[in-house]
Amino acid sequence: MADIYEFVGREFDWFAIDSSRCIALFSTAGIGYIPHAVMKFFSEHDEISQSIDSPNWGSSSVWDDYAKLGLYVYDWNLNEGPYVRVCIPEIQAEAKLIQMVDSLVALPKFTGKFDDVQEFEDLGSWHDIDSQV
């Protein structure tokens, strides 16, 4: 398992799924909360993140790239959080992307719907977030 200090100052994106099987990308901004289960399999989350085509990488328009692929996007609000929704998907995620994210061993599951939640302050209450691996 990766040590939390490996992530401090490093942009890291991790994925979660909701009760409607919608996918969200959570961007840590170098200091955001990362579930322990995700840290155990951080390289798998990283690989998927790196494989997503984002022509606007490095700019604030990158969120639009992800929404065009069917992802909800939450970004950590500096300095103390919470994760705030910055984009809603324009389409449903393609089967290939859903399959990649579904393959994650440590995929946090939100019991509600991302469509209903503007921000997350307490991720520790999610179903199976740290106990599924």
Short mmCIF file of N, CA, C and O in Angstrom, two decimals:
data_model
loop_
_atom_site.label_atom_id
_atom_site.label_comp_id
_atom_site.label_asym_id
_atom_site.label_seq_id
_atom_site.Cartn_x
_atom_site.Cartn_y
_atom_site.Cartn_z
N MET A 1 0.85 -1.18 0.00
CA MET A 1 0.00 0.00 0.00
C MET A 1 0.89 1.24 0.00
O MET A 1 1.89 1.31 0.68
N ALA A 2 0.48 2.21 -0.77
CA ALA A 2 1.22 3.47 -0.83
C ALA A 2 1.04 4.23 0.47
O ALA A 2 0.01 4.13 1.14
N ASP A 3 2.02 5.00 0.82
CA ASP A 3 1.97 5.84 2.00
C ASP A 3 1.33 7.18 1.61
O ASP A 3 1.60 7.71 0.54
N ILE A 4 0.48 7.71 2.47
CA ILE A 4 -0.22 8.97 2.18
C ILE A 4 0.75 10.08 1.81
O ILE A 4 0.45 10.94 0.99
N TYR A 5 1.96 10.05 2.37
CA TYR A 5 2.93 11.11 2.10
C TYR A 5 3.43 11.08 0.66
O TYR A 5 3.94 12.07 0.16
N GLU A 6 3.27 9.94 -0.02
CA GLU A 6 3.64 9.86 -1.44
C GLU A 6 2.72 10.72 -2.31
O GLU A 6 3.07 11.07 -3.42
N PHE A 7 1.54 11.05 -1.79
CA PHE A 7 0.55 11.78 -2.57
C PHE A 7 0.52 13.28 -2.28
O PHE A 7 -0.09 14.04 -3.02
N VAL A 8 1.14 13.69 -1.19
CA VAL A 8 1.12 15.10 -0.83
C VAL A 8 1.84 15.91 -1.90
O VAL A 8 2.99 15.62 -2.26
N GLY A 9 1.14 16.89 -2.45
CA GLY A 9 1.70 17.74 -3.49
C GLY A 9 1.62 17.15 -4.88
O GLY A 9 1.98 17.79 -5.86
N ARG A 10 1.12 15.94 -5.01
CA ARG A 10 1.00 15.26 -6.31
C ARG A 10 -0.46 15.17 -6.70
O ARG A 10 -1.29 14.65 -5.95
N GLU A 11 -0.78 15.70 -7.86
CA GLU A 11 -2.15 15.57 -8.37
C GLU A 11 -2.42 14.08 -8.58
O GLU A 11 -1.64 13.38 -9.21
N PHE A 12 -3.51 13.62 -8.02
CA PHE A 12 -3.89 12.21 -8.15
C PHE A 12 -5.39 12.16 -8.38
O PHE A 12 -6.16 12.82 -7.69
N ASP A 13 -5.80 11.37 -9.35
CA ASP A 13 -7.21 11.20 -9.65
C ASP A 13 -7.62 9.78 -9.30
O ASP A 13 -6.93 8.83 -9.66
N TRP A 14 -8.74 9.66 -8.61
CA TRP A 14 -9.28 8.34 -8.29
C TRP A 14 -10.75 8.32 -8.69
O TRP A 14 -11.35 9.36 -8.93
N PHE A 15 -11.29 7.13 -8.79
CA PHE A 15 -12.62 6.94 -9.34
C PHE A 15 -13.56 6.31 -8.32
O PHE A 15 -13.14 5.58 -7.43
N ALA A 16 -14.85 6.59 -8.49
CA ALA A 16 -15.89 6.00 -7.66
C ALA A 16 -17.12 5.79 -8.53
O ALA A 16 -17.23 6.36 -9.63
N ILE A 17 -18.04 4.99 -8.03
CA ILE A 17 -19.27 4.70 -8.76
C ILE A 17 -20.44 4.93 -7.81
O ILE A 17 -20.32 4.76 -6.60
N ASP A 18 -21.59 5.33 -8.36
CA ASP A 18 -22.75 5.57 -7.51
C ASP A 18 -23.80 4.48 -7.70
O ASP A 18 -23.59 3.52 -8.45
N SER A 19 -24.94 4.63 -7.04
CA SER A 19 -25.98 3.61 -7.08
C SER A 19 -26.62 3.46 -8.46
O SER A 19 -27.26 2.45 -8.75
N SER A 20 -26.44 4.46 -9.33
CA SER A 20 -26.96 4.40 -10.71
C SER A 20 -25.90 3.89 -11.68
O SER A 20 -26.13 3.91 -12.88
N ARG A 21 -24.75 3.51 -11.16
CA ARG A 21 -23.60 3.03 -11.94
C ARG A 21 -22.97 4.15 -12.77
O ARG A 21 -22.34 3.91 -13.78
N CYS A 22 -23.14 5.39 -12.30
CA CYS A 22 -22.44 6.52 -12.90
C CYS A 22 -21.06 6.60 -12.27
O CYS A 22 -20.87 6.23 -11.11
N ILE A 23 -20.12 7.11 -13.04
CA ILE A 23 -18.73 7.17 -12.59
C ILE A 23 -18.33 8.62 -12.33
O ILE A 23 -18.69 9.52 -13.08
N ALA A 24 -17.56 8.80 -11.26
CA ALA A 24 -17.01 10.12 -10.95
C ALA A 24 -15.49 10.01 -10.82
O ALA A 24 -14.97 9.01 -10.34
N LEU A 25 -14.84 11.06 -11.24
CA LEU A 25 -13.40 11.22 -11.06
C LEU A 25 -13.23 12.24 -9.94
O LEU A 25 -13.87 13.29 -9.95
N PHE A 26 -12.40 11.91 -8.96
CA PHE A 26 -12.09 12.80 -7.85
C PHE A 26 -10.64 13.24 -7.99
O PHE A 26 -9.73 12.41 -8.01
N SER A 27 -10.42 14.53 -8.11
CA SER A 27 -9.10 15.10 -8.29
C SER A 27 -8.62 15.70 -6.96
O SER A 27 -9.26 16.59 -6.42
N THR A 28 -7.48 15.22 -6.46
CA THR A 28 -7.03 15.58 -5.12
C THR A 28 -6.39 16.95 -5.00
O THR A 28 -6.20 17.43 -3.88
N ALA A 29 -6.01 17.57 -6.10
CA ALA A 29 -5.31 18.86 -6.07
C ALA A 29 -4.05 18.78 -5.20
O ALA A 29 -3.60 19.77 -4.66
N GLY A 30 -3.52 17.58 -5.05
CA GLY A 30 -2.28 17.39 -4.30
C GLY A 30 -2.44 17.26 -2.80
O GLY A 30 -1.48 16.94 -2.11
N ILE A 31 -3.68 17.46 -2.27
CA ILE A 31 -3.85 17.36 -0.82
C ILE A 31 -5.19 16.76 -0.40
O ILE A 31 -5.44 16.59 0.79
N GLY A 32 -6.05 16.42 -1.35
CA GLY A 32 -7.39 15.92 -1.01
C GLY A 32 -7.38 14.53 -0.40
O GLY A 32 -6.44 13.76 -0.58
N TYR A 33 -8.46 14.22 0.31
CA TYR A 33 -8.65 12.93 0.95
C TYR A 33 -8.64 11.82 -0.10
O TYR A 33 -9.27 11.93 -1.15
N ILE A 34 -7.91 10.74 0.20
CA ILE A 34 -7.89 9.55 -0.65
C ILE A 34 -8.27 8.37 0.24
O ILE A 34 -7.62 8.12 1.25
N PRO A 35 -9.32 7.63 -0.12
CA PRO A 35 -9.71 6.46 0.69
C PRO A 35 -8.56 5.45 0.79
O PRO A 35 -7.81 5.26 -0.16
N HIS A 36 -8.47 4.80 1.95
CA HIS A 36 -7.41 3.81 2.16
C HIS A 36 -7.45 2.71 1.11
O HIS A 36 -6.42 2.25 0.62
N ALA A 37 -8.66 2.27 0.74
CA ALA A 37 -8.78 1.20 -0.26
C ALA A 37 -8.21 1.64 -1.60
O ALA A 37 -7.61 0.84 -2.32
N VAL A 38 -8.36 2.91 -1.95
CA VAL A 38 -7.81 3.42 -3.20
C VAL A 38 -6.28 3.45 -3.12
O VAL A 38 -5.60 3.09 -4.08
N MET A 39 -5.75 3.84 -1.97
CA MET A 39 -4.29 3.90 -1.83
C MET A 39 -3.66 2.52 -1.99
O MET A 39 -2.55 2.41 -2.47
N LYS A 40 -4.39 1.46 -1.61
CA LYS A 40 -3.85 0.11 -1.76
C LYS A 40 -3.65 -0.24 -3.23
O LYS A 40 -2.81 -1.07 -3.56
N PHE A 41 -4.46 0.36 -4.09
CA PHE A 41 -4.40 0.06 -5.52
C PHE A 41 -4.26 1.34 -6.34
O PHE A 41 -4.87 1.49 -7.40
N PHE A 42 -3.44 2.25 -5.83
CA PHE A 42 -3.30 3.57 -6.48
C PHE A 42 -2.80 3.46 -7.90
O PHE A 42 -3.20 4.22 -8.76
N SER A 43 -1.93 2.49 -8.20
CA SER A 43 -1.38 2.41 -9.55
C SER A 43 -2.45 2.07 -10.57
O SER A 43 -2.40 2.55 -11.71
N GLU A 44 -3.46 1.28 -10.19
CA GLU A 44 -4.55 0.96 -11.10
C GLU A 44 -5.40 2.20 -11.39
O GLU A 44 -5.78 2.44 -12.54
N HIS A 45 -5.68 2.99 -10.37
CA HIS A 45 -6.42 4.24 -10.58
C HIS A 45 -5.60 5.19 -11.45
O HIS A 45 -6.12 5.83 -12.36
N ASP A 46 -4.30 5.25 -11.17
CA ASP A 46 -3.40 6.11 -11.94
C ASP A 46 -3.36 5.71 -13.41
O ASP A 46 -3.37 6.56 -14.30
N GLU A 47 -3.29 4.40 -13.68
CA GLU A 47 -3.24 3.92 -15.06
C GLU A 47 -4.48 4.33 -15.83
O GLU A 47 -4.40 4.75 -16.99
N ILE A 48 -5.64 4.19 -15.22
CA ILE A 48 -6.87 4.58 -15.89
C ILE A 48 -6.88 6.08 -16.13
O ILE A 48 -7.20 6.54 -17.23
N SER A 49 -6.51 6.83 -15.14
CA SER A 49 -6.45 8.29 -15.28
C SER A 49 -5.53 8.69 -16.43
O SER A 49 -5.87 9.56 -17.24
N GLN A 50 -4.37 8.06 -16.50
CA GLN A 50 -3.40 8.38 -17.55
C GLN A 50 -3.90 7.97 -18.94
O GLN A 50 -3.49 8.56 -19.94
N SER A 51 -4.78 6.97 -19.00
CA SER A 51 -5.26 6.50 -20.30
C SER A 51 -6.40 7.34 -20.87
O SER A 51 -6.76 7.19 -22.03
N ILE A 52 -6.97 8.22 -20.07
CA ILE A 52 -8.09 9.05 -20.52
C ILE A 52 -7.55 10.21 -21.37
O ILE A 52 -6.69 10.95 -20.94
N ASP A 53 -8.10 10.32 -22.56
CA ASP A 53 -7.68 11.38 -23.47
C ASP A 53 -8.22 12.72 -22.97
O ASP A 53 -9.42 12.90 -22.80
N SER A 54 -7.31 13.64 -22.73
CA SER A 54 -7.71 14.97 -22.26
C SER A 54 -6.85 16.02 -22.96
O SER A 54 -5.79 16.39 -22.48
N PRO A 55 -7.33 16.49 -24.10
CA PRO A 55 -6.56 17.47 -24.87
C PRO A 55 -6.29 18.77 -24.12
O PRO A 55 -5.36 19.49 -24.45
N ASN A 56 -7.07 19.06 -23.10
CA ASN A 56 -6.90 20.29 -22.34
C ASN A 56 -6.16 20.09 -21.02
O ASN A 56 -6.30 20.88 -20.10
N TRP A 57 -5.39 18.99 -20.95
CA TRP A 57 -4.64 18.70 -19.73
C TRP A 57 -3.79 19.90 -19.35
O TRP A 57 -3.16 20.53 -20.19
N GLY A 58 -3.79 20.25 -18.07
CA GLY A 58 -3.00 21.38 -17.60
C GLY A 58 -3.77 22.69 -17.55
O GLY A 58 -3.25 23.70 -17.09
N SER A 59 -5.02 22.66 -18.01
CA SER A 59 -5.84 23.87 -17.94
C SER A 59 -7.15 23.52 -17.23
O SER A 59 -7.47 22.35 -17.03
N SER A 60 -7.90 24.52 -16.87
CA SER A 60 -9.18 24.27 -16.20
C SER A 60 -10.20 23.61 -17.13
O SER A 60 -11.21 23.08 -16.67
N SER A 61 -9.93 23.62 -18.42
CA SER A 61 -10.83 22.98 -19.39
C SER A 61 -10.72 21.46 -19.37
O SER A 61 -11.51 20.78 -20.02
N VAL A 62 -9.76 20.92 -18.62
CA VAL A 62 -9.62 19.47 -18.54
C VAL A 62 -10.89 18.85 -17.98
O VAL A 62 -11.29 17.76 -18.36
N TRP A 63 -11.59 19.57 -17.08
CA TRP A 63 -12.82 19.02 -16.51
C TRP A 63 -13.86 18.80 -17.60
O TRP A 63 -14.61 17.82 -17.57
N ASP A 64 -13.92 19.71 -18.57
CA ASP A 64 -14.85 19.55 -19.69
C ASP A 64 -14.52 18.31 -20.51
O ASP A 64 -15.43 17.63 -20.99
N ASP A 65 -13.23 18.03 -20.67
CA ASP A 65 -12.82 16.81 -21.39
C ASP A 65 -13.40 15.58 -20.72
O ASP A 65 -13.93 14.69 -21.38
N TYR A 66 -13.31 15.53 -19.39
CA TYR A 66 -13.81 14.38 -18.65
C TYR A 66 -15.33 14.28 -18.73
O TYR A 66 -15.89 13.20 -18.87
N ALA A 67 -16.02 15.42 -18.65
CA ALA A 67 -17.48 15.42 -18.74
C ALA A 67 -17.94 14.94 -20.12
O ALA A 67 -18.94 14.24 -20.23
N LYS A 68 -17.19 15.30 -21.16
CA LYS A 68 -17.53 14.84 -22.51
C LYS A 68 -17.40 13.34 -22.66
O LYS A 68 -17.99 12.74 -23.56
N LEU A 69 -16.63 12.71 -21.76
CA LEU A 69 -16.46 11.26 -21.78
C LEU A 69 -17.46 10.54 -20.88
O LEU A 69 -17.47 9.32 -20.80
N GLY A 70 -18.29 11.32 -20.17
CA GLY A 70 -19.33 10.72 -19.34
C GLY A 70 -19.01 10.64 -17.86
O GLY A 70 -19.65 9.89 -17.13
N LEU A 71 -18.04 11.42 -17.41
CA LEU A 71 -17.65 11.39 -15.99
C LEU A 71 -18.18 12.60 -15.23
O LEU A 71 -18.15 13.72 -15.75
N TYR A 72 -18.64 12.37 -14.01
CA TYR A 72 -18.83 13.46 -13.07
C TYR A 72 -17.43 13.81 -12.59
O TYR A 72 -16.57 12.93 -12.48
N VAL A 73 -17.19 15.06 -12.29
CA VAL A 73 -15.86 15.47 -11.84
C VAL A 73 -15.99 16.26 -10.55
O VAL A 73 -16.76 17.23 -10.47
N TYR A 74 -15.23 15.81 -9.55
CA TYR A 74 -15.15 16.51 -8.26
C TYR A 74 -13.70 16.90 -8.04
O TYR A 74 -12.79 16.08 -8.21
N ASP A 75 -13.48 18.14 -7.65
CA ASP A 75 -12.14 18.65 -7.40
C ASP A 75 -12.05 19.06 -5.93
O ASP A 75 -13.00 19.62 -5.38
N TRP A 76 -10.89 18.76 -5.33
CA TRP A 76 -10.67 19.14 -3.94
C TRP A 76 -10.57 20.65 -3.85
O TRP A 76 -9.82 21.28 -4.60
N ASN A 77 -11.33 21.23 -2.94
CA ASN A 77 -11.32 22.67 -2.73
C ASN A 77 -10.18 23.02 -1.76
O ASN A 77 -10.24 22.66 -0.59
N LEU A 78 -9.14 23.67 -2.29
CA LEU A 78 -7.99 24.02 -1.45
C LEU A 78 -8.46 24.89 -0.31
O LEU A 78 -9.34 25.71 -0.47
N ASN A 79 -7.97 24.82 0.81
CA ASN A 79 -6.96 23.98 1.40
C ASN A 79 -7.54 22.86 2.23
O ASN A 79 -6.88 21.87 2.49
N GLU A 80 -8.77 23.00 2.66
CA GLU A 80 -9.33 22.02 3.58
C GLU A 80 -10.53 21.26 3.03
O GLU A 80 -11.30 20.68 3.78
N GLY A 81 -10.72 21.26 1.72
CA GLY A 81 -11.83 20.54 1.15
C GLY A 81 -13.10 21.34 1.24
O GLY A 81 -13.08 22.52 1.57
N PRO A 82 -14.18 20.77 0.90
CA PRO A 82 -14.43 19.39 0.50
C PRO A 82 -14.20 19.18 -0.99
O PRO A 82 -13.75 20.08 -1.69
N TYR A 83 -14.53 17.96 -1.47
CA TYR A 83 -14.58 17.75 -2.91
C TYR A 83 -15.83 18.45 -3.42
O TYR A 83 -16.92 18.26 -2.89
N VAL A 84 -15.67 19.27 -4.45
CA VAL A 84 -16.78 20.04 -5.03
C VAL A 84 -16.98 19.60 -6.48
O VAL A 84 -16.01 19.46 -7.23
N ARG A 85 -18.24 19.38 -6.85
CA ARG A 85 -18.53 18.98 -8.22
C ARG A 85 -18.27 20.16 -9.15
O ARG A 85 -18.80 21.25 -8.97
N VAL A 86 -17.42 19.93 -10.16
CA VAL A 86 -17.08 20.98 -11.12
C VAL A 86 -17.63 20.69 -12.51
O VAL A 86 -17.66 21.58 -13.35
N CYS A 87 -18.05 19.45 -12.76
CA CYS A 87 -18.63 19.11 -14.06
C CYS A 87 -19.62 17.96 -13.93
O CYS A 87 -19.42 17.05 -13.13
N ILE A 88 -20.64 18.04 -14.77
CA ILE A 88 -21.63 16.98 -14.90
C ILE A 88 -21.46 16.40 -16.30
O ILE A 88 -21.26 17.15 -17.26
N PRO A 89 -21.55 15.08 -16.44
CA PRO A 89 -21.33 14.49 -17.76
C PRO A 89 -22.34 14.94 -18.80
O PRO A 89 -23.50 15.17 -18.49
N GLU A 90 -21.85 15.07 -20.02
CA GLU A 90 -22.70 15.44 -21.15
C GLU A 90 -23.39 14.22 -21.75
O GLU A 90 -24.43 14.34 -22.38
N ILE A 91 -22.76 13.06 -21.56
CA ILE A 91 -23.27 11.80 -22.10
C ILE A 91 -23.03 10.71 -21.05
O ILE A 91 -22.37 10.94 -20.05
N GLN A 92 -23.57 9.54 -21.31
CA GLN A 92 -23.24 8.39 -20.47
C GLN A 92 -21.86 7.89 -20.88
O GLN A 92 -21.51 7.92 -22.06
N ALA A 93 -21.08 7.46 -19.92
CA ALA A 93 -19.73 6.96 -20.19
C ALA A 93 -19.79 5.79 -21.17
O ALA A 93 -20.71 4.97 -21.13
N GLU A 94 -18.79 5.73 -22.04
CA GLU A 94 -18.70 4.64 -23.00
C GLU A 94 -18.41 3.33 -22.27
O GLU A 94 -17.80 3.32 -21.20
N ALA A 95 -18.83 2.24 -22.90
CA ALA A 95 -18.67 0.91 -22.30
C ALA A 95 -17.21 0.62 -21.95
O ALA A 95 -16.93 0.03 -20.90
N LYS A 96 -16.28 1.04 -22.80
CA LYS A 96 -14.86 0.78 -22.55
C LYS A 96 -14.40 1.44 -21.25
O LYS A 96 -13.69 0.84 -20.44
N LEU A 97 -14.81 2.69 -21.04
CA LEU A 97 -14.43 3.40 -19.82
C LEU A 97 -15.09 2.77 -18.60
O LEU A 97 -14.45 2.58 -17.57
N ILE A 98 -16.36 2.43 -18.71
CA ILE A 98 -17.06 1.77 -17.60
C ILE A 98 -16.37 0.46 -17.26
O ILE A 98 -16.14 0.15 -16.09
N GLN A 99 -15.98 -0.30 -18.27
CA GLN A 99 -15.31 -1.58 -18.04
C GLN A 99 -13.96 -1.38 -17.35
O GLN A 99 -13.62 -2.12 -16.43
N MET A 100 -13.19 -0.36 -17.76
CA MET A 100 -11.91 -0.10 -17.11
C MET A 100 -12.11 0.25 -15.65
O MET A 100 -11.40 -0.27 -14.78
N VAL A 101 -13.05 1.12 -15.36
CA VAL A 101 -13.28 1.54 -13.97
C VAL A 101 -13.86 0.38 -13.16
O VAL A 101 -13.46 0.16 -12.01
N ASP A 102 -14.76 -0.39 -13.75
CA ASP A 102 -15.33 -1.55 -13.06
C ASP A 102 -14.27 -2.59 -12.70
O ASP A 102 -14.45 -3.37 -11.77
N SER A 103 -13.17 -2.59 -13.44
CA SER A 103 -12.12 -3.57 -13.19
C SER A 103 -11.28 -3.23 -11.95
O SER A 103 -10.50 -4.06 -11.48
N LEU A 104 -11.44 -2.04 -11.42
CA LEU A 104 -10.67 -1.63 -10.25
C LEU A 104 -11.05 -2.47 -9.04
O LEU A 104 -12.23 -2.63 -8.73
N VAL A 105 -10.06 -3.00 -8.37
CA VAL A 105 -10.31 -3.79 -7.16
C VAL A 105 -10.86 -2.89 -6.07
O VAL A 105 -11.77 -3.27 -5.34
N ALA A 106 -10.33 -1.70 -5.94
CA ALA A 106 -10.75 -0.76 -4.90
C ALA A 106 -11.55 0.36 -5.53
O ALA A 106 -11.03 1.42 -5.82
N LEU A 107 -12.81 0.11 -5.77
CA LEU A 107 -13.68 1.10 -6.38
C LEU A 107 -14.70 1.56 -5.33
O LEU A 107 -15.64 0.83 -5.01
N PRO A 108 -14.48 2.73 -4.76
CA PRO A 108 -15.45 3.22 -3.77
C PRO A 108 -16.85 3.33 -4.37
O PRO A 108 -17.02 3.71 -5.52
N LYS A 109 -17.83 2.97 -3.54
CA LYS A 109 -19.22 2.99 -3.98
C LYS A 109 -20.01 3.98 -3.13
O LYS A 109 -20.05 3.87 -1.91
N PHE A 110 -20.65 4.92 -3.82
CA PHE A 110 -21.51 5.90 -3.16
C PHE A 110 -22.93 5.39 -3.23
O PHE A 110 -23.42 5.02 -4.31
N THR A 111 -23.63 5.35 -2.10
CA THR A 111 -24.97 4.77 -2.07
C THR A 111 -26.04 5.69 -2.66
O THR A 111 -27.15 5.26 -2.92
N GLY A 112 -25.71 6.95 -2.90
CA GLY A 112 -26.64 7.89 -3.53
C GLY A 112 -26.31 8.06 -5.00
O GLY A 112 -25.73 7.17 -5.63
N LYS A 113 -26.68 9.23 -5.53
CA LYS A 113 -26.41 9.54 -6.94
C LYS A 113 -25.56 10.80 -7.01
O LYS A 113 -25.86 11.80 -6.35
N PHE A 114 -24.52 10.75 -7.84
CA PHE A 114 -23.66 11.92 -8.00
C PHE A 114 -24.45 13.12 -8.51
O PHE A 114 -24.13 14.26 -8.19
N ASP A 115 -25.48 12.86 -9.27
CA ASP A 115 -26.30 13.94 -9.81
C ASP A 115 -26.93 14.79 -8.71
O ASP A 115 -27.22 15.97 -8.92
N ASP A 116 -27.12 14.19 -7.53
CA ASP A 116 -27.77 14.88 -6.42
C ASP A 116 -26.80 15.57 -5.46
O ASP A 116 -27.26 16.23 -4.53
N VAL A 117 -25.50 15.39 -5.65
CA VAL A 117 -24.54 15.85 -4.65
C VAL A 117 -23.55 16.84 -5.25
O VAL A 117 -22.78 16.49 -6.15
N GLN A 118 -23.58 18.06 -4.75
CA GLN A 118 -22.67 19.11 -5.21
C GLN A 118 -21.30 18.99 -4.57
O GLN A 118 -20.29 19.31 -5.17
N GLU A 119 -21.25 18.53 -3.30
CA GLU A 119 -19.95 18.41 -2.63
C GLU A 119 -19.96 17.26 -1.63
O GLU A 119 -21.02 16.87 -1.13
N PHE A 120 -18.76 16.72 -1.39
CA PHE A 120 -18.57 15.63 -0.43
C PHE A 120 -17.61 16.08 0.65
O PHE A 120 -16.46 16.39 0.37
N GLU A 121 -18.08 16.09 1.88
CA GLU A 121 -17.20 16.41 3.00
C GLU A 121 -16.79 15.17 3.75
O GLU A 121 -15.69 15.08 4.27
N ASP A 122 -17.67 14.16 3.83
CA ASP A 122 -17.40 12.98 4.62
C ASP A 122 -17.45 11.73 3.75
O ASP A 122 -18.46 11.08 3.63
N LEU A 123 -16.34 11.40 3.12
CA LEU A 123 -16.29 10.21 2.27
C LEU A 123 -16.21 8.94 3.09
O LEU A 123 -16.49 7.87 2.58
N GLY A 124 -15.82 9.04 4.34
CA GLY A 124 -15.68 7.86 5.18
C GLY A 124 -16.99 7.12 5.42
O GLY A 124 -16.98 5.98 5.83
N SER A 125 -18.11 7.75 5.14
CA SER A 125 -19.40 7.11 5.37
C SER A 125 -19.90 6.31 4.17
O SER A 125 -20.95 5.70 4.23
N TRP A 126 -19.16 6.32 3.08
CA TRP A 126 -19.60 5.58 1.91
C TRP A 126 -19.59 4.08 2.19
O TRP A 126 -18.76 3.56 2.92
N HIS A 127 -20.48 3.37 1.53
CA HIS A 127 -20.58 1.93 1.67
C HIS A 127 -19.32 1.26 1.12
O HIS A 127 -18.92 1.50 -0.02
N ASP A 128 -18.69 0.44 1.95
CA ASP A 128 -17.55 -0.38 1.55
C ASP A 128 -16.33 0.43 1.10
O ASP A 128 -15.46 -0.12 0.46
N ILE A 129 -16.24 1.70 1.42
CA ILE A 129 -15.16 2.50 0.87
C ILE A 129 -13.78 1.99 1.29
O ILE A 129 -12.85 2.01 0.50
N ASP A 130 -13.63 1.49 2.50
CA ASP A 130 -12.33 1.02 2.94
C ASP A 130 -12.33 -0.45 3.34
O ASP A 130 -11.34 -0.96 3.84
N SER A 131 -13.41 -1.15 3.10
CA SER A 131 -13.46 -2.53 3.59
C SER A 131 -13.59 -3.57 2.49
O SER A 131 -13.70 -4.75 2.78
N GLN A 132 -13.57 -3.16 1.23
CA GLN A 132 -13.82 -4.12 0.16
C GLN A 132 -12.58 -4.87 -0.30
O GLN A 132 -12.67 -5.74 -1.14
N VAL A 133 -11.40 -4.52 0.19
CA VAL A 133 -10.19 -5.21 -0.25
C VAL A 133 -9.48 -5.84 0.92
O VAL A 133 -9.71 -5.54 2.04
#
